[in-house]
Amino acid sequence: MIWSVSWRNVWRNKMRSGVVITAVSLGVFAGVFAMAFMQGMAKQRVDSAIKTETSHIQIHTPEYVNVNDIENYFTNTEELFENIAADPSTVAVSKRVIVSSIISSAEKGGGVRLIGIEPERESEVTNIKERLIEGNYLEPLKRGLPAVIGNKLAEKLDVRLGSKLVVGLLDVNSQPIYHQFRVSGIFKTASAPYDETTVFVNYSDLTSITKMPKDAAHEMAVLLSDNELSGLMASELKQGFPNLNIMEWFDVLPELKYMTESMDVYMYIFILIILLALGFGIVNTMLMVVLERVKELGMLMAVGMNKRRVFSMIMLETVFLSLTGGVLGLVLGTGFSEFFETHGLDLSGLYKEGLEAMGYDTIVYTNILPEMIITVTLMVIMTGIIASIYPARKALKLNPAEAIRTDN
Amino acid sequence: MKIIEIKNLYKIYNETEVEVKAVNGIDLNFEKGEFAAIVGPSGSGKTTLLNLLGGLDAPTSGDISVDGTSLGKLKSSKLIDFRMNNIGFVFQAYNLIPVLTAKENVEFIMHLQGKSKKERDARTKELLTAVGLEDRINSRPTKLSGGQQQRVAVARALASKPKFVLADEPTANLDSKSTENLLDIMERLNKEEGTTFIFSTHDQRVVNKARRVITIEDGKIISDEKKN
Ligand SMILES: Nc1ncnc2c1ncn2[C@@H]1O[C@H](COP(=O)(O)OP(=O)(O)O)[C@@H](O)[C@H]1O
Ligand SMILES: [Mg+2]
């Protein structure tokens, strides 16, 4: 009965309640959408980093982790490969040889990471193949060895498809080697720094140039079917291969994990501030309500409504008022977020250069999580409860005899 | 049988130096089944006396006991429950919850008391029929006339079968036809249900209906007459 009275009381002054509900729903909408936006951006950043840079798991020798030196490779990689590929959570595995080198065109030069990959296997782990904007993916050339470079590097070296590149490096015996490659493809990822410092060549070409053993690798990368599975796989590998160093994606790029986590905290604080501001409006409205209903409240107390019930009646009304706005805002926020989750929000007109420089995509696919909806709902309910305390206490202070008195 | 005993009752308001003795030494008893009017000019202390009787306000001194229970000895939370279970109230105005229908207003206290739906439905129907509003059961107060609203209030006051009903100038805002109608209903319920009614008024036509007339002036009883 009290629930029903409280609910109907919300609609007694439709204008006033409507204003509060609109304010709350706009606030919650803004909060939820901003959160879904930031969450989506962060998730895209993580997914793209996993897909282009880190994969889910990386395997190196412990020495290589300390010093990225050419001699810190491991062998018997095919055995390890079969082992990992047999696991059901594995999507793909690839091995890499990574050599720091100097690269130069006819015009200019610079330092890069030269990565020797097995094109077929690598294309299942990283998405460099899909990121090609020109040329092809390490297919054999008539003359020279193929190399795939980032668009930023191509700009910097002033080269195009077919251009000659000379690579200078130290082989496993620390002997300087110079070798010529030709640009066979140009890629572009979301991360400009990556595009400026990464060059892909064939695994077999690089091992033979550097005189490394036939199955050597500096790095193996594993892509899993889900981000959440990396922990389990990592611990299995640590047990099975105690001589190797096993890293998960967030060990490779720890700032990614901090970013996602701190983003969440910031967004909840943002919503908290919105709700705090709305809370003052709600307190004010409910004080007006109590003031307006002094006689009615006095009557209710006179005929037998105790303090606890009067308190719950006002508290429920406040919660219903806030929650109506909250639910409306959540529906709006979720709706918009769902829409942009599939259609994407194109920011390229706004801030393209800046976003790309920081490694973000210019089209953001918002991402709304069920726990966000639940947390925000609980926060709105808490706001209602807290906002009701002061007005409800005012109501409890009423003396029924005084309240009901009609002076005439 | 005595149901209310008032002994040496005082209520003194201390408004900035000036003392107002709103109830100034009253001794009074009520029997079960009475239909009594408290009469007096405006400011004579009728409302104050009824509020004290109903446990809505505490006396400066003196004691009121209802069926042997001294109101002054009840803690405030117990007092609220005591009011809910033993006393029916009809005020001059603002008796009803605007968002509830006539039926819901009448059964509101029974809800608070945790009575079953069956019991509530039966009692509500009985009372709304008794006050002649069986066809307005689902109307909200704003859709009812002043007289009809007061009839709902009377039905509400009787819903939980209280020991007595206090009505402070229940007809003050009504025209003469509605006044007579309301008094007839109260009189009939008094006879049929045996409910004790104590009401205040300064309307002579209402006074004429009462079987006992207590006249007060300046917080003191100046006459107390019973008719047959
Ligand atoms: N809260 C109060 N403070 C001060 N004086 C009051 C208060 N309530 C009532 N009075 C005074 O007590 C006297 C009796 O008032 P009341 O009981 O309302 O009389 P009635 O109902 O017969 O008109 C009046 O003089 C009134 O001004
Ligand atoms: Mg009065």
XYZ file of C-alpha atoms and ligand atoms in Angstrom:
664
model
C 0.000 0.000 0.000
C 2.768 2.423 0.971
C 4.607 1.524 -2.242
C 1.528 2.295 -4.238
C 0.891 5.594 -2.422
C 4.524 6.628 -2.957
C 4.425 5.731 -6.634
C 1.190 7.655 -7.190
C 2.538 10.605 -5.195
C 5.341 10.932 -7.741
C 2.720 11.817 -10.342
C 0.752 14.306 -8.236
C 2.659 17.266 -9.544
C 3.437 16.095 -13.059
C 5.219 19.275 -14.039
C 7.589 19.302 -11.113
C 8.293 15.570 -11.202
C 8.707 15.791 -14.957
C 11.443 18.381 -14.582
C 13.312 16.224 -12.047
C 12.868 13.085 -14.132
C 14.117 14.855 -17.243
C 17.155 16.176 -15.395
C 18.011 12.767 -13.946
C 17.486 10.984 -17.241
C 19.687 13.449 -19.123
C 22.384 13.163 -16.487
C 22.310 9.375 -16.466
C 22.165 9.294 -20.240
C 25.239 11.490 -20.505
C 27.063 9.415 -17.921
C 26.198 6.060 -19.440
C 26.946 7.125 -22.972
C 30.254 8.717 -22.008
C 31.121 5.532 -20.174
C 30.204 3.295 -23.096
C 32.197 5.578 -25.355
C 35.324 5.517 -23.206
C 34.935 1.803 -22.604
C 34.578 1.187 -26.325
C 37.612 3.282 -27.081
C 39.666 1.441 -24.484
C 38.499 -1.970 -25.665
C 39.329 -1.104 -29.253
C 42.738 0.073 -28.192
C 43.336 -3.189 -26.303
C 41.956 -5.401 -29.054
C 43.906 -3.575 -31.687
C 47.079 -3.756 -29.612
C 46.545 -7.497 -29.136
C 45.808 -7.988 -32.809
C 48.665 -5.905 -34.198
C 51.291 -5.796 -31.468
C 51.180 -8.046 -28.450
C 48.962 -11.059 -29.218
C 47.651 -12.732 -26.066
C 50.830 -14.507 -25.088
C 54.443 -13.918 -25.977
C 57.255 -16.387 -25.443
C 60.924 -15.403 -25.260
C 64.040 -16.549 -23.544
C 64.536 -14.816 -20.192
C 67.754 -13.329 -21.596
C 65.930 -11.794 -24.541
C 63.493 -10.098 -22.165
C 66.441 -8.435 -20.457
C 68.380 -7.584 -23.585
C 66.808 -7.641 -27.043
C 69.977 -9.122 -28.439
C 70.122 -11.279 -31.535
C 71.905 -14.146 -29.756
C 69.193 -14.585 -27.144
C 67.062 -16.892 -29.305
C 65.611 -20.296 -28.495
C 65.355 -23.394 -30.685
C 63.144 -26.504 -30.966
C 60.385 -24.092 -31.880
C 58.410 -26.603 -33.974
C 57.868 -28.834 -30.949
C 56.600 -25.873 -28.918
C 54.486 -24.829 -31.876
C 52.700 -28.206 -32.087
C 52.193 -28.205 -28.341
C 50.471 -24.820 -28.280
C 48.504 -25.356 -31.477
C 46.977 -28.489 -29.960
C 45.315 -26.481 -27.160
C 41.621 -25.803 -27.897
C 41.798 -22.181 -26.750
C 44.519 -21.413 -29.298
C 43.485 -19.650 -32.462
C 46.933 -19.354 -33.988
C 50.650 -19.336 -33.192
C 53.576 -17.779 -34.994
C 57.298 -17.532 -34.439
C 59.446 -14.534 -35.164
C 63.022 -13.523 -35.481
C 63.529 -9.921 -34.445
C 66.635 -7.966 -35.240
C 67.338 -4.312 -34.586
C 68.722 -2.748 -37.690
C 69.383 0.354 -39.666
C 67.358 0.768 -42.813
C 68.058 3.183 -45.584
C 66.713 4.139 -48.949
C 68.493 6.069 -51.603
C 67.484 9.210 -49.756
C 67.282 8.675 -46.003
C 67.702 6.171 -43.199
C 66.524 5.219 -39.729
C 66.399 2.555 -37.035
C 63.762 -0.186 -37.236
C 62.790 -3.536 -35.817
C 63.259 -6.080 -38.563
C 60.839 -8.918 -37.959
C 61.192 -12.220 -39.775
C 57.807 -13.933 -39.999
C 56.286 -17.000 -41.607
C 53.666 -15.181 -43.705
C 50.920 -17.826 -43.505
C 51.141 -18.464 -39.793
C 51.691 -14.816 -38.951
C 48.625 -13.712 -40.870
C 46.489 -15.766 -38.494
C 48.025 -14.166 -35.395
C 48.390 -10.511 -36.336
C 46.341 -8.515 -38.761
C 49.160 -6.883 -40.660
C 47.947 -8.639 -43.793
C 44.559 -6.931 -43.487
C 46.253 -3.629 -42.809
C 48.066 -3.610 -46.137
C 47.181 -0.491 -48.064
C 49.436 -1.197 -51.028
C 51.212 -4.170 -52.584
C 51.185 -7.694 -51.242
C 52.251 -9.707 -48.265
C 55.828 -10.974 -48.670
C 55.228 -12.829 -51.907
C 58.494 -13.752 -53.686
C 59.789 -11.062 -56.029
C 61.588 -11.542 -59.325
C 64.581 -9.609 -58.029
C 65.552 -9.228 -54.358
C 63.899 -10.169 -51.095
C 60.448 -8.798 -50.154
C 59.918 -6.450 -47.215
C 56.642 -4.999 -45.899
C 56.908 -1.600 -44.224
C 54.583 0.836 -42.470
C 53.241 3.882 -44.291
C 54.950 6.272 -41.893
C 58.287 4.649 -42.612
C 57.590 4.762 -46.341
C 56.951 8.500 -46.033
C 60.034 9.000 -43.926
C 62.317 7.059 -46.299
C 60.507 8.474 -49.305
C 60.045 5.027 -50.879
C 57.185 3.262 -52.677
C 56.374 -0.245 -53.887
C 59.413 -1.824 -55.581
C 61.877 0.657 -54.063
C 65.186 -0.720 -52.877
C 66.002 -0.756 -49.175
C 69.326 -1.563 -47.610
C 69.294 -3.141 -44.205
C 72.316 -3.046 -41.936
C 72.577 -5.354 -38.926
C 74.902 -7.490 -36.816
C 74.581 -11.246 -37.355
C 74.768 -13.896 -34.603
C 78.524 -13.677 -34.738
C 78.364 -9.899 -34.316
C 79.599 -9.401 -37.865
C 78.109 -6.415 -39.690
C 75.965 -7.461 -42.631
C 74.292 -5.333 -45.273
C 71.518 -6.779 -47.345
C 69.171 -5.455 -49.927
C 65.350 -5.787 -49.825
C 62.585 -4.396 -51.948
C 59.322 -2.854 -50.727
C 56.650 -5.428 -51.556
C 53.872 -4.017 -49.418
C 52.901 -1.043 -47.242
C 50.669 -1.313 -44.183
C 48.959 1.143 -41.904
C 47.784 0.372 -38.354
C 46.078 2.643 -35.815
C 49.426 3.333 -34.210
C 51.651 5.816 -36.016
C 54.791 5.062 -33.961
C 54.458 1.366 -34.829
C 54.073 2.179 -38.510
C 57.294 4.127 -38.463
C 59.553 1.527 -36.859
C 58.415 -1.898 -38.040
C 59.543 -3.869 -41.079
C 58.416 -7.415 -41.906
C 60.536 -9.843 -43.955
C 60.410 -13.590 -44.489
C 61.519 -15.745 -41.558
C 63.714 -17.931 -43.771
C 65.369 -14.908 -45.410
C 66.236 -13.347 -42.080
C 67.512 -16.525 -40.394
C 69.834 -17.220 -43.286
C 71.112 -13.614 -43.493
C 71.834 -13.579 -39.772
C 73.221 -17.156 -39.822
C 70.844 -18.306 -37.096
C 69.811 -21.997 -36.745
C 66.962 -23.057 -39.040
C 64.253 -23.239 -36.348
C 65.435 -20.408 -34.091
C 63.087 -17.721 -32.820
C 63.293 -14.700 -30.536
C 59.605 -14.610 -30.023
C 56.551 -16.783 -30.359
C 53.144 -15.150 -30.259
C 49.874 -16.908 -29.445
C 46.431 -15.642 -30.278
C 43.575 -17.067 -28.189
C 39.852 -17.129 -28.750
C 39.239 -14.794 -25.780
C 41.220 -12.202 -23.794
C 40.146 -13.928 -20.583
C 41.845 -17.210 -21.500
C 45.386 -15.867 -21.463
C 45.933 -16.470 -17.735
C 45.229 -20.178 -17.953
C 47.333 -20.709 -21.041
C 50.203 -18.706 -19.558
C 50.325 -20.802 -16.410
C 50.243 -24.048 -18.407
C 53.142 -22.871 -20.540
C 55.116 -21.728 -17.490
C 54.806 -25.241 -16.093
C 55.592 -27.026 -19.332
C 58.521 -24.812 -20.387
C 60.244 -23.530 -17.265
C 63.265 -22.325 -19.258
C 61.230 -19.839 -21.236
C 59.723 -16.537 -20.242
C 55.939 -16.372 -20.753
C 54.199 -12.998 -20.906
C 50.549 -12.084 -21.215
C 49.441 -9.117 -23.272
C 49.262 -6.807 -20.280
C 52.778 -7.808 -19.205
C 53.955 -6.652 -22.583
C 52.008 -3.394 -22.479
C 51.050 -2.857 -18.808
C 49.732 0.638 -19.500
C 46.908 -0.930 -21.508
C 45.497 -2.688 -18.485
C 45.916 0.355 -16.240
C 44.210 2.436 -18.872
C 41.110 0.225 -18.989
C 40.911 -0.029 -15.227
C 41.501 3.627 -14.450
C 39.073 4.587 -17.218
C 36.352 2.683 -15.344
C 37.135 4.438 -12.085
C 37.161 7.866 -13.732
C 33.834 7.193 -15.405
C 32.169 6.116 -12.168
C 33.507 9.250 -10.488
C 32.100 11.272 -13.379
C 28.668 9.683 -12.906
C 28.926 10.154 -9.148
C 29.477 13.875 -9.657
C 26.487 14.085 -11.998
C 24.339 12.251 -9.465
C 25.587 14.435 -6.626
C 24.488 17.537 -8.501
C 21.139 15.934 -9.334
C 20.840 14.829 -5.690
C 20.677 18.438 -4.512
C 17.851 19.096 -6.961
C 16.024 16.046 -5.691
C 16.451 17.093 -2.043
C 15.021 20.497 -2.911
C 12.044 18.997 -4.722
C 11.267 16.606 -1.890
C 11.478 19.428 0.654
C 8.836 21.252 -1.351
C 6.777 18.079 -1.377
C 6.968 17.714 2.412
C 6.164 21.371 2.951
C 3.195 21.143 0.623
C 1.794 18.076 2.369
C 2.173 19.151 5.990
C -1.528 18.711 6.709
C -1.765 15.406 4.919
C 1.316 14.074 6.697
C -0.087 15.264 10.028
C -3.337 13.450 9.269
C -1.466 10.247 8.371
C 0.523 10.378 11.583
C -2.639 11.095 13.563
C -4.547 8.123 12.191
C -1.735 5.692 12.899
C 1.138 5.875 10.447
C 4.287 5.463 12.492
C 7.629 7.156 11.901
C 9.136 4.215 10.098
C 6.259 4.140 7.636
C 6.270 7.898 7.063
C 10.004 7.691 6.454
C 9.693 4.805 4.007
C 6.831 6.515 2.205
C 8.928 9.614 1.514
C 12.045 7.590 0.803
C 10.195 5.389 -1.677
C 8.722 8.403 -3.402
C 12.209 9.892 -3.754
C 13.658 6.623 -5.025
C 10.794 6.181 -7.507
C 11.291 9.737 -8.717
C 15.044 9.293 -9.243
C 14.720 5.787 -10.570
C 12.148 6.781 -13.183
C 14.631 9.318 -14.491
C 17.457 6.846 -14.067
C 15.743 4.086 -15.996
C 14.804 6.523 -18.737
C 18.400 7.709 -18.943
C 19.678 4.130 -18.955
C 17.311 3.143 -21.735
C 18.392 6.172 -23.773
C 22.056 5.641 -22.969
C 21.949 1.929 -23.701
C 19.990 2.516 -26.884
C 22.449 5.057 -28.220
C 25.388 2.927 -27.114
C 23.954 -0.162 -28.792
C 23.470 1.805 -31.973
C 27.037 3.077 -32.039
C 28.269 -0.338 -30.974
C 27.327 -1.645 -34.407
C 27.478 1.521 -36.499
C 30.471 3.184 -34.908
C 30.885 6.863 -34.123
C 33.106 8.525 -36.711
C 35.418 11.036 -35.077
C 37.729 11.476 -38.033
C 36.297 14.899 -38.769
C 37.054 16.053 -35.247
C 40.464 14.938 -34.136
C 41.942 12.492 -36.589
C 45.655 13.301 -36.253
C 45.659 13.375 -32.483
C 43.772 10.111 -32.073
C 45.962 8.258 -34.516
C 49.137 9.587 -32.950
C 47.983 8.123 -29.630
C 47.131 4.783 -31.195
C 43.344 5.093 -31.237
C 40.973 4.332 -34.082
C 39.036 7.260 -35.452
C 35.799 5.272 -35.551
C 34.725 4.425 -32.008
C 32.455 1.462 -31.384
C 30.835 2.129 -28.027
C 30.804 -0.738 -25.611
C 28.197 -1.034 -22.871
C 28.696 -3.716 -20.250
C 25.864 -5.264 -18.207
C 27.691 -4.496 -14.965
C 27.722 -0.820 -15.943
C 23.931 -0.821 -16.160
C 23.598 -2.554 -12.808
C 26.115 -0.293 -11.076
C 24.511 2.874 -12.431
C 21.043 1.647 -11.392
C 22.309 1.003 -7.877
C 23.978 4.409 -7.812
C 20.687 6.086 -8.802
C 18.815 4.174 -6.085
C 21.446 5.193 -3.537
C 21.112 8.808 -4.669
C 17.358 8.588 -4.113
C 17.779 7.070 -0.662
C 20.374 9.613 0.441
C 18.435 12.535 -1.048
C 15.321 11.452 0.871
C 16.915 11.488 4.329
C 16.779 15.217 4.955
C 13.211 15.789 3.653
C 11.972 12.664 5.440
C 13.479 13.841 8.723
C 11.690 17.150 8.247
C 8.454 15.236 7.889
C 9.111 13.207 11.023
C 9.593 16.378 13.064
C 5.993 17.386 12.382
C 3.674 17.416 15.359
C 0.396 15.974 14.105
C -1.696 18.212 16.349
C -0.018 21.332 14.973
C 0.132 20.073 11.400
C -3.544 19.241 11.120
C -4.822 22.390 12.872
C -6.925 24.503 10.580
C -6.994 27.984 11.956
C -10.293 29.734 11.438
C -19.319 1.447 31.089
C -16.734 4.259 31.277
C -14.356 4.310 28.345
C -12.723 7.708 28.783
C -11.731 9.315 32.059
C -10.271 12.825 32.086
C -8.834 14.079 35.350
C -7.770 17.626 36.177
C -6.576 18.332 32.627
C -4.567 21.442 31.728
C -2.996 22.584 28.484
C -1.158 25.858 28.747
C 0.513 27.496 25.755
C 3.356 29.874 26.538
C 3.361 32.223 23.620
C 5.927 34.970 24.292
C 5.136 35.840 27.897
C 1.362 35.652 27.420
C 0.020 32.437 28.899
C -2.930 30.836 27.115
C -4.811 28.298 29.188
C -6.451 26.481 26.276
C -7.661 23.706 28.578
C -8.009 25.003 32.080
C -8.805 22.238 34.568
C -11.232 19.815 32.976
C -12.682 16.691 34.586
C -14.857 14.640 32.250
C -15.968 11.049 31.634
C -17.471 9.360 28.588
C -19.538 6.174 28.562
C -19.545 3.610 25.786
C -22.018 4.436 23.017
C -22.302 8.154 23.651
C -23.124 10.681 20.935
C -21.685 13.818 22.482
C -21.066 17.342 21.232
C -18.461 19.720 22.591
C -19.740 23.219 22.005
C -18.211 26.605 22.451
C -17.174 29.743 20.624
C -14.067 29.870 18.504
C -10.948 29.838 20.659
C -12.699 28.221 23.629
C -10.394 25.148 23.531
C -12.465 22.538 21.652
C -9.707 21.497 19.253
C -7.116 21.453 22.019
C -9.320 19.207 24.159
C -10.016 16.796 21.284
C -6.304 16.653 20.375
C -5.435 15.768 23.956
C -8.210 13.165 24.006
C -6.892 11.647 20.817
C -3.323 11.509 22.091
C -2.129 13.871 19.361
C -0.731 16.276 21.903
C 0.459 15.948 25.490
C -1.278 17.847 28.316
C 0.634 20.266 30.546
C -0.761 18.345 33.495
C -3.574 15.969 34.335
C -4.374 12.564 32.943
C -6.510 10.890 30.286
C -7.157 7.190 30.420
C -8.897 5.147 27.758
C -10.289 1.831 28.910
C -7.849 1.900 31.815
C -4.791 2.813 29.703
C -3.247 6.133 30.671
C -2.222 7.940 27.467
C 0.523 9.867 29.257
C 2.262 6.627 30.153
C 2.567 5.391 26.555
C 5.806 5.942 24.674
C 5.327 7.883 21.457
C 5.678 4.824 19.202
C 3.185 2.873 21.335
C 0.892 5.869 21.310
C 0.748 5.840 17.513
C -0.258 2.187 17.499
C -2.751 2.879 20.257
C -4.348 5.597 18.149
C -4.408 3.348 15.109
C -6.164 0.544 16.962
C -8.483 2.443 19.304
C -9.347 5.892 18.021
C -11.049 7.033 14.833
C -10.388 10.582 13.609
C -12.452 12.904 11.439
C -10.929 16.306 10.861
C -12.429 19.450 9.444
C -10.459 18.979 6.217
C -7.517 17.096 4.731
C -8.868 13.761 5.903
C -8.120 11.782 2.783
C -5.071 10.794 0.796
C -5.658 12.458 -2.580
C -3.956 9.739 -4.618
C -6.120 6.962 -3.213
C -9.688 6.101 -4.148
C -12.540 6.192 -1.634
C -12.189 2.467 -1.071
C -8.416 2.624 -0.659
C -8.722 5.510 1.788
C -11.189 3.563 3.891
C -9.048 0.435 3.988
C -5.762 2.306 4.510
C -5.630 1.810 8.280
C -6.689 -1.817 7.960
C -3.713 -2.186 5.630
C -1.415 -0.729 8.252
C -2.936 -3.149 10.745
C -2.213 -6.050 8.416
C -5.829 -7.158 8.024
C -6.569 -9.704 5.296
C -7.896 -8.622 1.919
C -11.128 -10.482 2.496
C -11.748 -8.676 5.748
C -10.779 -5.327 4.258
C -13.045 -5.749 1.247
C -16.038 -6.761 3.335
C -15.640 -3.926 5.856
C -14.980 -1.290 3.204
C -18.037 -2.285 1.231
C -20.200 -2.322 4.340
C -19.080 1.139 5.445
C -19.175 2.834 2.070
C -22.696 1.466 1.644
C -23.614 2.743 5.100
C -22.461 6.273 4.176
C -24.288 6.032 0.851
C -21.239 5.979 -1.421
C -21.364 2.411 -2.701
C -21.326 3.753 -6.269
C -18.306 6.024 -5.684
C -15.991 3.317 -4.397
C -13.332 3.942 -7.044
C -13.514 7.731 -7.091
C -10.585 9.807 -5.959
C -11.320 12.532 -3.355
C -11.007 15.345 -5.920
C -13.945 13.810 -7.785
C -16.127 13.900 -4.653
C -18.060 16.815 -3.099
C -17.072 18.162 0.315
C -19.940 16.278 1.945
C -19.012 13.051 0.186
C -15.384 13.460 1.268
C -16.438 13.831 4.897
C -18.609 10.723 4.575
C -15.574 8.787 3.307
C -13.655 10.189 6.291
C -16.319 8.894 8.671
C -16.169 5.489 6.995
C -12.375 5.525 7.297
C -12.578 6.452 10.984
C -14.845 3.478 11.652
C -13.003 0.962 9.495
C -10.876 -0.553 12.215
C -13.753 -0.599 14.731
C -12.231 1.928 17.134
C -13.380 2.380 20.740
C -14.451 5.929 19.924
C -14.422 8.462 17.098
C -13.254 12.046 17.540
C -14.575 14.554 15.025
C -13.332 18.147 15.226
C -15.901 20.373 13.535
C -16.583 17.784 10.836
C -19.282 19.926 9.231
C -17.527 23.283 9.352
C -16.959 23.342 5.593
C -20.338 21.825 4.594
C -23.636 23.332 3.491
C -26.696 22.689 5.627
C -27.989 19.769 3.559
C -24.658 17.938 3.659
C -24.329 18.772 7.341
C -27.664 17.168 8.144
C -26.846 14.171 5.939
C -23.478 13.606 7.643
C -24.974 13.900 11.121
C -27.719 11.409 10.212
C -25.096 8.947 9.035
C -23.047 9.402 12.192
C -26.130 8.983 14.323
C -27.135 5.805 12.520
C -23.639 4.305 12.800
C -23.661 5.246 16.479
C -26.858 3.284 16.942
C -26.132 0.367 14.620
C -22.462 -0.196 15.384
C -22.543 1.154 18.902
C -19.553 3.397 18.172
C -18.962 6.254 20.575
C -18.844 9.643 18.810
C -17.417 12.810 20.335
C -17.566 15.801 18.038
C -17.014 19.521 18.389
C -19.116 22.170 16.686
C -20.396 25.673 16.964
C -23.347 24.974 14.687
C -26.667 24.919 16.550
C -28.264 22.391 14.140
C -25.475 19.957 14.914
C -25.805 20.597 18.619
C -29.492 19.688 18.373
C -28.633 16.193 17.135
C -26.363 15.402 20.078
C -27.617 13.382 23.034
C -25.090 15.057 25.326
C -23.911 18.644 25.022
C -20.772 19.792 26.818
C -20.277 23.538 26.637
C -16.828 25.012 27.217
C -15.576 28.531 27.446
C -12.004 29.701 28.042
C -10.908 26.102 28.521
C -13.455 25.363 31.253
C -16.665 23.342 31.205
C -19.579 25.628 31.900
C -22.359 23.076 31.342
C -22.793 19.369 30.643
C -26.320 18.287 29.718
C -27.646 14.878 28.771
C -30.880 14.485 26.800
C -33.015 11.385 27.379
N -0.036 25.996 19.357
C -0.631 26.976 20.031
N 0.122 27.947 20.589
C -0.429 28.946 21.264
N -1.739 29.069 21.458
C -2.555 28.158 20.958
C -2.046 27.056 20.196
N -3.066 26.271 19.797
C -4.161 26.868 20.280
N -3.872 27.984 20.964
C -4.776 28.841 21.661
O -5.567 28.049 22.516
C -6.900 28.526 22.546
C -7.846 27.390 22.200
O -7.725 27.108 20.827
P -8.577 25.944 20.147
O -8.441 24.737 20.941
O -8.145 25.893 18.739
O -10.026 26.463 20.205
P -11.274 26.080 19.329
O -10.988 24.816 18.638
O -12.400 26.003 20.284
O -11.464 27.200 18.372
C -6.971 29.685 21.588
O -6.836 30.892 22.331
C -5.767 29.493 20.705
O -5.291 30.728 20.253
Mg -11.068 24.367 16.587
